[in-house]
Short mmCIF file of C-alpha atoms in Angstrom, two decimals:
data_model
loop_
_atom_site.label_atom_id
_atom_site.label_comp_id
_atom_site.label_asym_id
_atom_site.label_seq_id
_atom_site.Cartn_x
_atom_site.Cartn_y
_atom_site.Cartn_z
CA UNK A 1 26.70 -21.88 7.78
CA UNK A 2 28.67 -19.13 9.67
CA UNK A 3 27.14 -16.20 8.85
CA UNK A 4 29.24 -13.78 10.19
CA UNK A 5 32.57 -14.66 8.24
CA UNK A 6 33.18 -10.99 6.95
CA UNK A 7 33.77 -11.91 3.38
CA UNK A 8 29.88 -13.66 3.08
CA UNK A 9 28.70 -10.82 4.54
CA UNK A 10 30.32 -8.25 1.96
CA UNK A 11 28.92 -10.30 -0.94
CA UNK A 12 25.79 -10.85 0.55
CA UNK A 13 25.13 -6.67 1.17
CA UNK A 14 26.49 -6.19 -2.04
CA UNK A 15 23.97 -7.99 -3.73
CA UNK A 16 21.03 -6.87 -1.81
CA UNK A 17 21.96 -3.66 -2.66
CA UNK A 18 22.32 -4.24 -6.20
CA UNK A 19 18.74 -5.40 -5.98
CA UNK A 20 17.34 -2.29 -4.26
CA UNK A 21 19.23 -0.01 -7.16
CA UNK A 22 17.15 -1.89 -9.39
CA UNK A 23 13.97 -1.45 -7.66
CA UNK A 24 15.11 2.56 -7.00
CA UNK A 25 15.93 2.90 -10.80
CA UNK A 26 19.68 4.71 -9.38
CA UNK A 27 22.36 3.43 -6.97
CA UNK A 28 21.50 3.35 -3.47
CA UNK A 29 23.02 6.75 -2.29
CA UNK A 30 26.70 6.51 -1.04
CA UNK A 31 25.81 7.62 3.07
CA UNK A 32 22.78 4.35 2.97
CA UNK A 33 25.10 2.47 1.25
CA UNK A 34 27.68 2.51 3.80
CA UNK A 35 24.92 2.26 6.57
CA UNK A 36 24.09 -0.86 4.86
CA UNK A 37 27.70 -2.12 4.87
CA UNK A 38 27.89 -1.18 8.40
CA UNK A 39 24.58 -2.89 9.66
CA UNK A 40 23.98 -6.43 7.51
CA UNK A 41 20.59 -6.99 8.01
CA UNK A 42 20.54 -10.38 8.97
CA UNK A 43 22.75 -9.44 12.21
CA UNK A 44 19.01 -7.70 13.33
CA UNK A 45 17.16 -11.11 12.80
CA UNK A 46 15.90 -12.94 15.39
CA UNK A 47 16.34 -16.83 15.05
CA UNK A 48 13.44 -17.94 14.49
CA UNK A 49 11.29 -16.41 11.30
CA UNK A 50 8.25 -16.92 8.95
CA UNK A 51 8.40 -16.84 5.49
CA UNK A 52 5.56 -16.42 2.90
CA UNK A 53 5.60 -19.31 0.10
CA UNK A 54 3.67 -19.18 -3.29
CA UNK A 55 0.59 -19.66 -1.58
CA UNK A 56 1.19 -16.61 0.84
CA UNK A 57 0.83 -19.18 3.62
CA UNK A 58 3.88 -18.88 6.57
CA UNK A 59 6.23 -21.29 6.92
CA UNK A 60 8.54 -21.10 10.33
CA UNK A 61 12.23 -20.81 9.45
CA UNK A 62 14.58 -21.83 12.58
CA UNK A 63 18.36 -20.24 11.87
CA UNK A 64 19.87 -23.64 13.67
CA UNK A 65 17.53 -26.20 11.62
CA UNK A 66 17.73 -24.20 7.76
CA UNK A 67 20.83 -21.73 8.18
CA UNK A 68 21.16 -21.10 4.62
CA UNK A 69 17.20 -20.78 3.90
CA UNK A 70 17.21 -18.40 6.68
CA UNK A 71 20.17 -16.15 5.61
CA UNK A 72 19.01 -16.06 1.81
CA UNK A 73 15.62 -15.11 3.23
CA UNK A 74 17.73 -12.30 5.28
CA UNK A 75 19.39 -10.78 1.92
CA UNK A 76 16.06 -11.17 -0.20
CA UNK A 77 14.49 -8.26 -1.49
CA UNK A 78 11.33 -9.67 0.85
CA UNK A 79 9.72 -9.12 4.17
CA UNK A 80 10.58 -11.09 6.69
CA UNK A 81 8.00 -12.03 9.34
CA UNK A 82 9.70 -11.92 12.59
CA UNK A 83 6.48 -12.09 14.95
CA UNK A 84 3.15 -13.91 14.55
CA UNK A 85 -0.33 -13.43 16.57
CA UNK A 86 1.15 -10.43 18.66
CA UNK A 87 3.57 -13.02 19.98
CA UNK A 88 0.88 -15.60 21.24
CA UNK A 89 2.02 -19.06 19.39
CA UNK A 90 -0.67 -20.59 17.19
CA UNK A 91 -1.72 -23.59 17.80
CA UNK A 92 -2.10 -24.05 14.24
CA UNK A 93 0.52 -22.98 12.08
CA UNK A 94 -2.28 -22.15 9.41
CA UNK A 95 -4.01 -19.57 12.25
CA UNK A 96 -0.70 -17.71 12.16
CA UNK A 97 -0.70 -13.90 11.18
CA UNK A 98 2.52 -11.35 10.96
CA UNK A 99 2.47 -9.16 14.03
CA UNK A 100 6.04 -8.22 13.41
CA UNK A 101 8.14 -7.79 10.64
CA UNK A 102 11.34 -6.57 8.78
CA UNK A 103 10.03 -4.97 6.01
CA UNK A 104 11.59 -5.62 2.18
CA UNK A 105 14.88 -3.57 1.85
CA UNK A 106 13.58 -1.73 -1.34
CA UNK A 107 10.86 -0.24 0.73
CA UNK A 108 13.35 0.73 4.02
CA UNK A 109 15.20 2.28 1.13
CA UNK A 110 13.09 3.88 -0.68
CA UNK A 111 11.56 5.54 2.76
CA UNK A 112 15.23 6.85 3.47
CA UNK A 113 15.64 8.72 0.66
CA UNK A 114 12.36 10.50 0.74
CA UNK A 115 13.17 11.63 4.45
CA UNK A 116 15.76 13.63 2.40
CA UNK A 117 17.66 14.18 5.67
CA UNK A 118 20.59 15.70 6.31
CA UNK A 119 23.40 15.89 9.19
CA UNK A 120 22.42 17.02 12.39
CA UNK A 121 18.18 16.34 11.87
CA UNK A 122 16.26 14.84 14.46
CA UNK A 123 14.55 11.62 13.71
CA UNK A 124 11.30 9.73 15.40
CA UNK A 125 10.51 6.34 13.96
CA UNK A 126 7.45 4.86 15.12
CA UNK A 127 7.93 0.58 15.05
CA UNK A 128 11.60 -0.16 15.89
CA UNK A 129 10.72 -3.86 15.03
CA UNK A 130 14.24 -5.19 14.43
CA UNK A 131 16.02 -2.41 14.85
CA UNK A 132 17.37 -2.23 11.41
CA UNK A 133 16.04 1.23 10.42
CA UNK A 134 17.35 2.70 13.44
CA UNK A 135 20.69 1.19 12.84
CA UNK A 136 20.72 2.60 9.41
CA UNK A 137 19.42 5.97 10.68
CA UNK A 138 22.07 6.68 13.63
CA UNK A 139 24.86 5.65 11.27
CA UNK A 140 23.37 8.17 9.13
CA UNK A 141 22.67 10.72 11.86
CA UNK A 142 24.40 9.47 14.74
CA UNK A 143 22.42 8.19 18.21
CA UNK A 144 21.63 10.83 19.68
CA UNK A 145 19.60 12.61 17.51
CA UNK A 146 17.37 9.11 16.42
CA UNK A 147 14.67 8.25 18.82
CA UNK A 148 12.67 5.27 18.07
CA UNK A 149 8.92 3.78 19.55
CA UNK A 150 8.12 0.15 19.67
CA UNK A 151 4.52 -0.64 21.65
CA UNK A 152 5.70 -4.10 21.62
CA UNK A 153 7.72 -5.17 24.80
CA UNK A 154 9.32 -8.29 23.40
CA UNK A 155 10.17 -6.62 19.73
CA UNK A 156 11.44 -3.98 21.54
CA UNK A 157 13.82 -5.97 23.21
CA UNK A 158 14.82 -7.20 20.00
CA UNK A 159 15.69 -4.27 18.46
CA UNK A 160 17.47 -3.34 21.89
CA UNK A 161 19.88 -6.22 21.75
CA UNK A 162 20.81 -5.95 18.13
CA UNK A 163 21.11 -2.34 18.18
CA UNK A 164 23.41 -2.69 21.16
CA UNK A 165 25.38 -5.47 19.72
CA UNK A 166 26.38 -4.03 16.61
CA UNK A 167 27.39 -1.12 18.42
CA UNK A 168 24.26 1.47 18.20
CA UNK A 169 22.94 3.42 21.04
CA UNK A 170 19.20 5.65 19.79
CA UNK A 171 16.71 6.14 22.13
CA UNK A 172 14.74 3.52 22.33
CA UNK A 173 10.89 3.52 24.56
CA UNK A 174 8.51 0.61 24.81
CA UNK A 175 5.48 2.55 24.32
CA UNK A 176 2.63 3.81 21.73
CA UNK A 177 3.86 5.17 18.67
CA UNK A 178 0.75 6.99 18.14
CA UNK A 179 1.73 9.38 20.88
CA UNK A 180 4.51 9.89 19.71
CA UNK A 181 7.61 10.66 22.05
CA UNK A 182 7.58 14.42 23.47
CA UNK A 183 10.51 14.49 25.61
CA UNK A 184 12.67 14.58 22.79
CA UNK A 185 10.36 17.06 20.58
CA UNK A 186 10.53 19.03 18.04
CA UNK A 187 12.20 17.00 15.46
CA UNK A 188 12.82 17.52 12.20
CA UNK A 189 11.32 14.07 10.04
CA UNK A 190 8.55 11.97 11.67
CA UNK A 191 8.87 8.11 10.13
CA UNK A 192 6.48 5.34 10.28
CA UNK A 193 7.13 1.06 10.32
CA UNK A 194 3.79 0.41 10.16
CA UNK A 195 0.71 1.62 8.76
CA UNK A 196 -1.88 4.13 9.68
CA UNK A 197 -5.49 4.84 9.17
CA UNK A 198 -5.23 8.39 10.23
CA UNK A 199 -1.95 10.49 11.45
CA UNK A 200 -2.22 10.86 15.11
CA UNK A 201 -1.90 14.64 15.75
CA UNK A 202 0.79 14.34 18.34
CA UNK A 203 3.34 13.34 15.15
CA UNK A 204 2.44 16.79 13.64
CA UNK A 205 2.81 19.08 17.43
CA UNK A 206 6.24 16.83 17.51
CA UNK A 207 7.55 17.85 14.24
CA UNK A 208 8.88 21.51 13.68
CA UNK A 209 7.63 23.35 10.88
CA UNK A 210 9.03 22.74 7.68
CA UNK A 211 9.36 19.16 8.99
CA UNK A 212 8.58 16.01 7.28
CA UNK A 213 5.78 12.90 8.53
CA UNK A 214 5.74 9.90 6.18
CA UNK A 215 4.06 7.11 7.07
CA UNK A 216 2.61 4.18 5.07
CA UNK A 217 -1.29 4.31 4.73
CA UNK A 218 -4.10 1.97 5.35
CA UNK A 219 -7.71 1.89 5.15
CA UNK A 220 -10.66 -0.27 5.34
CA UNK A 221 -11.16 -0.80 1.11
CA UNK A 222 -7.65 -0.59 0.37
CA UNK A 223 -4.00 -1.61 2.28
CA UNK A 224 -1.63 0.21 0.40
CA UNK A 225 0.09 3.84 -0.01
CA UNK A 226 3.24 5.91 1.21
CA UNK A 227 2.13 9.34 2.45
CA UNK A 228 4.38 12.08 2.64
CA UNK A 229 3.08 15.40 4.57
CA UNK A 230 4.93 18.72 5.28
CA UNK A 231 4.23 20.41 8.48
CA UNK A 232 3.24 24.09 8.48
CA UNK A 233 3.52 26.65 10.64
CA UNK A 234 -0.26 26.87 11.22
CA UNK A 235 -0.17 23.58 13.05
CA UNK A 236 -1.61 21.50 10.10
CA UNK A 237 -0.37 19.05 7.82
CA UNK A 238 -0.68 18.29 4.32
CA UNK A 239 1.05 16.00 1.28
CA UNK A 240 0.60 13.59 -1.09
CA UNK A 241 0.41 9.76 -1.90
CA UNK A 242 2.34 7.61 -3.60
CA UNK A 243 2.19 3.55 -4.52
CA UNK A 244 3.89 1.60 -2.56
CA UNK A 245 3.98 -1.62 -0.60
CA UNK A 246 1.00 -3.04 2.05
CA UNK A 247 2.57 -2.38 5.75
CA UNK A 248 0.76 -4.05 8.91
CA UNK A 249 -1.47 -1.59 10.42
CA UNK A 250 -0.73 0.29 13.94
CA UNK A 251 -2.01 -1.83 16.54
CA UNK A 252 -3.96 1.06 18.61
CA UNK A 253 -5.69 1.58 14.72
CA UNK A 254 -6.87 -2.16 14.73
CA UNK A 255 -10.69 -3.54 14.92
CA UNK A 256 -11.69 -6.51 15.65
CA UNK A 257 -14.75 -6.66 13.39
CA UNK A 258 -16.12 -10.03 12.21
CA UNK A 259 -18.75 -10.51 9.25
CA UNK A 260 -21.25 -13.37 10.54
CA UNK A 261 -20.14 -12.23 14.81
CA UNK A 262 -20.87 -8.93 14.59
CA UNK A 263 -22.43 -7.52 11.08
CA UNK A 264 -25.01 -9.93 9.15
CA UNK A 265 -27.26 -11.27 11.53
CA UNK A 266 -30.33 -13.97 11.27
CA UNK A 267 -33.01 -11.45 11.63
CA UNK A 268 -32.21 -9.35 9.39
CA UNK A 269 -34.32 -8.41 6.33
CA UNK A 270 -32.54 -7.06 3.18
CA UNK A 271 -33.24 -4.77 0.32
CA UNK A 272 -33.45 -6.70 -2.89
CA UNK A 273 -32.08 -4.86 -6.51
CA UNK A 274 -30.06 -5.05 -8.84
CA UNK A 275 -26.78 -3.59 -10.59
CA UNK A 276 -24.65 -3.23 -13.76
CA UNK A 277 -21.78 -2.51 -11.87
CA UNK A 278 -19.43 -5.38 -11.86
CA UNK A 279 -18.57 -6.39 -8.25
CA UNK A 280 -14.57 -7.11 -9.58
CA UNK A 281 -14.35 -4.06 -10.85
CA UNK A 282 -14.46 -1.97 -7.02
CA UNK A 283 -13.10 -5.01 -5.13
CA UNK A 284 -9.47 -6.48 -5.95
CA UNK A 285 -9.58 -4.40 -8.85
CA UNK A 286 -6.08 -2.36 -9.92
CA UNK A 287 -4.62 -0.60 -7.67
CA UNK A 288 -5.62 2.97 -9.14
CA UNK A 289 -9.32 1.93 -8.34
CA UNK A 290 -9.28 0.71 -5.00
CA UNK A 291 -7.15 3.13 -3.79
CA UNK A 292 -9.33 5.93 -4.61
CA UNK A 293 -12.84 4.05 -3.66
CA UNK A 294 -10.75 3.50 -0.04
CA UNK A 295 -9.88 7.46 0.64
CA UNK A 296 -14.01 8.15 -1.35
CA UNK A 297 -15.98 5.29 0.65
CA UNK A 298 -13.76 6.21 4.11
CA UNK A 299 -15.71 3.37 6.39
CA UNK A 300 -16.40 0.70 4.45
CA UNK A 301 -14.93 -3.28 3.97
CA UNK A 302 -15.30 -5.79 1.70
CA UNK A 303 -15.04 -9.90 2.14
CA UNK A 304 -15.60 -12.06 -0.82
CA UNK A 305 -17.37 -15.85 -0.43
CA UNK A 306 -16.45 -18.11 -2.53
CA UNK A 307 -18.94 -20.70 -3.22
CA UNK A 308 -21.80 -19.60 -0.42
CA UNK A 309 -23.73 -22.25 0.63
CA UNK A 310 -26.70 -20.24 -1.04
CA UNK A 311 -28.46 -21.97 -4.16
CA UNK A 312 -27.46 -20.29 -7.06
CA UNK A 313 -24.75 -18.41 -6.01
CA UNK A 314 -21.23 -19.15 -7.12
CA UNK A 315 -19.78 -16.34 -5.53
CA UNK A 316 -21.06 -13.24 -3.12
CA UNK A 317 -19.40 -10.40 -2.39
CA UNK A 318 -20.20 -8.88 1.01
CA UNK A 319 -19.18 -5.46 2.03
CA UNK A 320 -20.03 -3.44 4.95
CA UNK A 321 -19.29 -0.39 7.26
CA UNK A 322 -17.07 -0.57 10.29
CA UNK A 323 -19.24 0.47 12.91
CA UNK A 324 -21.62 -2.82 11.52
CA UNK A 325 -24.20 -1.24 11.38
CA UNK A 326 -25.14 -1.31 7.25
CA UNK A 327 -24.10 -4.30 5.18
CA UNK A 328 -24.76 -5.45 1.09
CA UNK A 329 -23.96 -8.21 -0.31
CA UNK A 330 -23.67 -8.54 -4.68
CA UNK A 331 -23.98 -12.55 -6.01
CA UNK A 332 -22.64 -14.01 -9.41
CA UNK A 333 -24.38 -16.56 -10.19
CA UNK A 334 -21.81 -18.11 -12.46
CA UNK A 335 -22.70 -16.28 -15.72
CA UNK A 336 -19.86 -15.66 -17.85
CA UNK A 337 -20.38 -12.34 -19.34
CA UNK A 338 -22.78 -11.30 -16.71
CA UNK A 339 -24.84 -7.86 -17.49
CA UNK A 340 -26.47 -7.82 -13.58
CA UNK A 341 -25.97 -9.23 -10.94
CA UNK A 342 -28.46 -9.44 -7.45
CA UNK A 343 -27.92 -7.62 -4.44
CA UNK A 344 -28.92 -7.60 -1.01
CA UNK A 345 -28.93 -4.48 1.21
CA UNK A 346 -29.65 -3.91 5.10
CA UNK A 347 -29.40 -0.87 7.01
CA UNK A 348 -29.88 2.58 7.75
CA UNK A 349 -27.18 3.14 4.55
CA UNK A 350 -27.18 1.43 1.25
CA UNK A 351 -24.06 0.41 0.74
CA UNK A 352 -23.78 -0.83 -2.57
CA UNK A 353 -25.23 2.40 -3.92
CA UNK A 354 -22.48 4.44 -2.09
CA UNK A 355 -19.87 2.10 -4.13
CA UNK A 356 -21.46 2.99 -7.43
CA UNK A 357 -21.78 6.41 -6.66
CA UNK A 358 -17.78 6.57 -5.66
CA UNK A 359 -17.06 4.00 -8.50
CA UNK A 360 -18.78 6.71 -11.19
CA UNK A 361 -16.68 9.53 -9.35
CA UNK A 362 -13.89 8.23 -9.84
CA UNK A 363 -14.29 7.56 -13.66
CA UNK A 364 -15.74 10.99 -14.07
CA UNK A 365 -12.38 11.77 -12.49
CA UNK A 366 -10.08 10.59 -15.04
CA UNK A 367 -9.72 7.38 -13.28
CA UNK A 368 -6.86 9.35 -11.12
CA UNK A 369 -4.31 7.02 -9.21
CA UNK A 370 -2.45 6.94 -5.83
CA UNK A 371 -0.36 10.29 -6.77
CA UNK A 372 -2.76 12.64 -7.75
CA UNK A 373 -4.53 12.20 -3.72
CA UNK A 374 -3.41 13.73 -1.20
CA UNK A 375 -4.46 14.46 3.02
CA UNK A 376 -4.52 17.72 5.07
CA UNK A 377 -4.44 16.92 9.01
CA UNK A 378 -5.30 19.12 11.27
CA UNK A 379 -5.90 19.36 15.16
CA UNK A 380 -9.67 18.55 14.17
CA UNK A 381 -9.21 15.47 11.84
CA UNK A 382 -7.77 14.89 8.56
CA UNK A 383 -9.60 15.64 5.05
CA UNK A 384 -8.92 13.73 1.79
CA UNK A 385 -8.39 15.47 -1.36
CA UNK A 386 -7.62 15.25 -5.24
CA UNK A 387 -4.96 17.41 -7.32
CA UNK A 388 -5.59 20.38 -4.85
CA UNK A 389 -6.08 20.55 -0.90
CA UNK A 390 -8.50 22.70 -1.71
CA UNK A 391 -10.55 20.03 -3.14
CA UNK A 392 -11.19 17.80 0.06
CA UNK A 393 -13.49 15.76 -0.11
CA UNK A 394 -13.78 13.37 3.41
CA UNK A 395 -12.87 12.88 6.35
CA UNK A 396 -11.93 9.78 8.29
CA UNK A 397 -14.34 8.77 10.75
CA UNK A 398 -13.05 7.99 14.54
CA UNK A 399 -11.57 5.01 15.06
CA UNK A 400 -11.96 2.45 17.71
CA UNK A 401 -8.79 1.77 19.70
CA UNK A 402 -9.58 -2.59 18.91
CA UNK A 403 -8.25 -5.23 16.90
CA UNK A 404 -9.62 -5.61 12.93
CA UNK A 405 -8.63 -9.13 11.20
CA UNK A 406 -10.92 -11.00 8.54
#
């Protein structure tokens, strides 16, 4: 397949876009539009990609071996997984994880229009990845007022060479988004590739008052959320949530935390009880529920084990906090119907009870979803809060600059 006969290419934008109008509810806006005419996507795809099948397992896709699976996976309304294992090639496909992607158009899209920009603004996008966004930003804006971040010395490359091939000259630094980029400060919208577990203050001294951050968001319950602050002219922060698609998390926000490594260890002695609390209703529960128990709970995981090797026990949920330093665990035993179930606690901080107590918060809440949260940041952390920033309610705890992966 030639895929870069001008005609294919027309048809093939054409009905991507038709399938990001859907997703938008309205017509893609007539400036992206002709951004996206000007920059097909698959022009900023490298060769060789991973694609997620029905069992969310990734399958390599080589251009010169499946052309046509790799350009319909170009001008899908999907993500396409352009790195794996921080670039480090598995030796088992099955150990490979996305380090890298191109996120789904809908998404890039729908992230554009709530920039609301206009001609002349300043951008800084931190995770150039393929360089798509930025392509679709300087036709927007023109190059010299988009500066993009990519920590990643190989992805940045990437996006280098396709910017610069179909024509497109932003700034471009290999370095850590999370600092930002101050030479070219103040500017007017601050926009994130990848996700966050708290804003990095430098993205709020970097943005002029008045200006916009948005950023996906990420934390240790839940892994999903668009945030969208406003900058003030005290030197803080503060907007709401929204529902949107999981991003991969910034890679100076990562841990490298592992359950039966570094948490539940042989010596240990836990609390038994019991609870009424279903453990599926806190953990891959609706979206409403575990986004709110994330932002509540602020340091704690979860891990489910399916069929322990632990008599009785058909399935255990374990959750703990990120330092590792409290863990519980809540077993099924199989019961359909089941009225309590057995847990185990261990620690200076009982775990589980912290999950009922946020569980019974948020019901006495009104069961409130993704939009009615929001975050204040300020040069002394960031606070959670609900309908009002008045109404904070926690704040994230410090982060260690290491890798996090089940």
């Amino acid at each position: 397949m030639t895929t870069h006969q001008p005609g294919l290419e027309r048809t093939a934008v054409g009905g991507l876009l038709q399938a990001v109008s859907q997703y938008l509810g309205h017509e893609v806006a007539p400036e992206w539009r002709g951004a996206a005419e000007a920059a097909p996507r698959h022009r900023f795809l490298p060769d060789r990609v991973w694609l997620s099948g029905d069992d969310e397992a990734l399958t390599l896709c080589e251009r010169g071996r499946e052309p046509e699976r790799w350009f319909a996976a170009a001008y899908g309304d999907v993500p396409v997984v352009t790195q794996v294992n921080d670039g480090e090639e598995p030796s088992d496909p099955a150990d490979a994880w996305p380090s890298s992607s191109a996120s789904a158009p809908s998404i890039v899209f729908r992230m554009l229009e709530l920039l609301d920009l206009a001609p002349g603004m300043r951008v800084l996008e931190i995770g150039a990845g393929t360089g798509y966004n930025a392509a679709l930003l300087s036709h927007r804006l023109g190059d010299a007022n988009v500066t993009t971040v990519e920590i990643d010395p190989a992805v940045a490359e990437l996006a280098r060479s396709g910017l610069k091939a179909n024509g497109y000259s932003p700034t471009l630094v290999c370095g850590d988004g999370s600092l930002g980029w101050a030479a070219r400060a103040p500017y007017d919208r601050v926009v994130a590739t990848c996700a966050v577990q708290r804003v990095p203050y430098a993205w709020v001294e970097q943005t002029r008052p008045g200006g916009v951050i948005l950023t996906p968001w990420s934390d240790d319950w839940s892994h999903c959320g668009l945030l969208r602050l406003i900058v003030g002219e005290n030197g803080t922060a503060s907007g709401r949530f929204s529902a949107e698609s999981a991003f991969m998390l910034m890679r100076t926000q990562r841990r490298d935390l592992r359950l039966f490594r570094d948490v539940v260890m042989d010596d240990h002695v836990p609390v038994e009880s019991t609870t009424a609390l279903d453990p599926w209703a806190v953990a891959d529960s609706p979206v409403e529920t575990q986004f709110a128990l994330g932002l509540r709970l602020g340091d704690l995981w979860y891990a489910w084990h399916h069929e322990p090797d632990v008599e009785g026990v058909e399935t255990r949920l374990w959750l703990a906090t990120t330092d590792g330093g409290s863990w519980a665990a809540v077993d099924w035993d199989g019961t359909r119907g089941a009225e309590r179930y057995t847990v185990w606690q261990h620690g200076p901080r009982r775990v589980w009870e912290e999950v009922e107590a946020a569980h019974r918060w948020w019901l006495g809440a009104g069961r409130p979803g993704p939009e009615r949260f929001g975050l204040t940041v300020t040069a002394d952390g960031q606070w959670a809060w609900l309908d009002e920033p008045g109404a904070g309610f926690a704040a994230r705890p410090a982060l260690q600059e290491t890798e996090q992966r089940d």
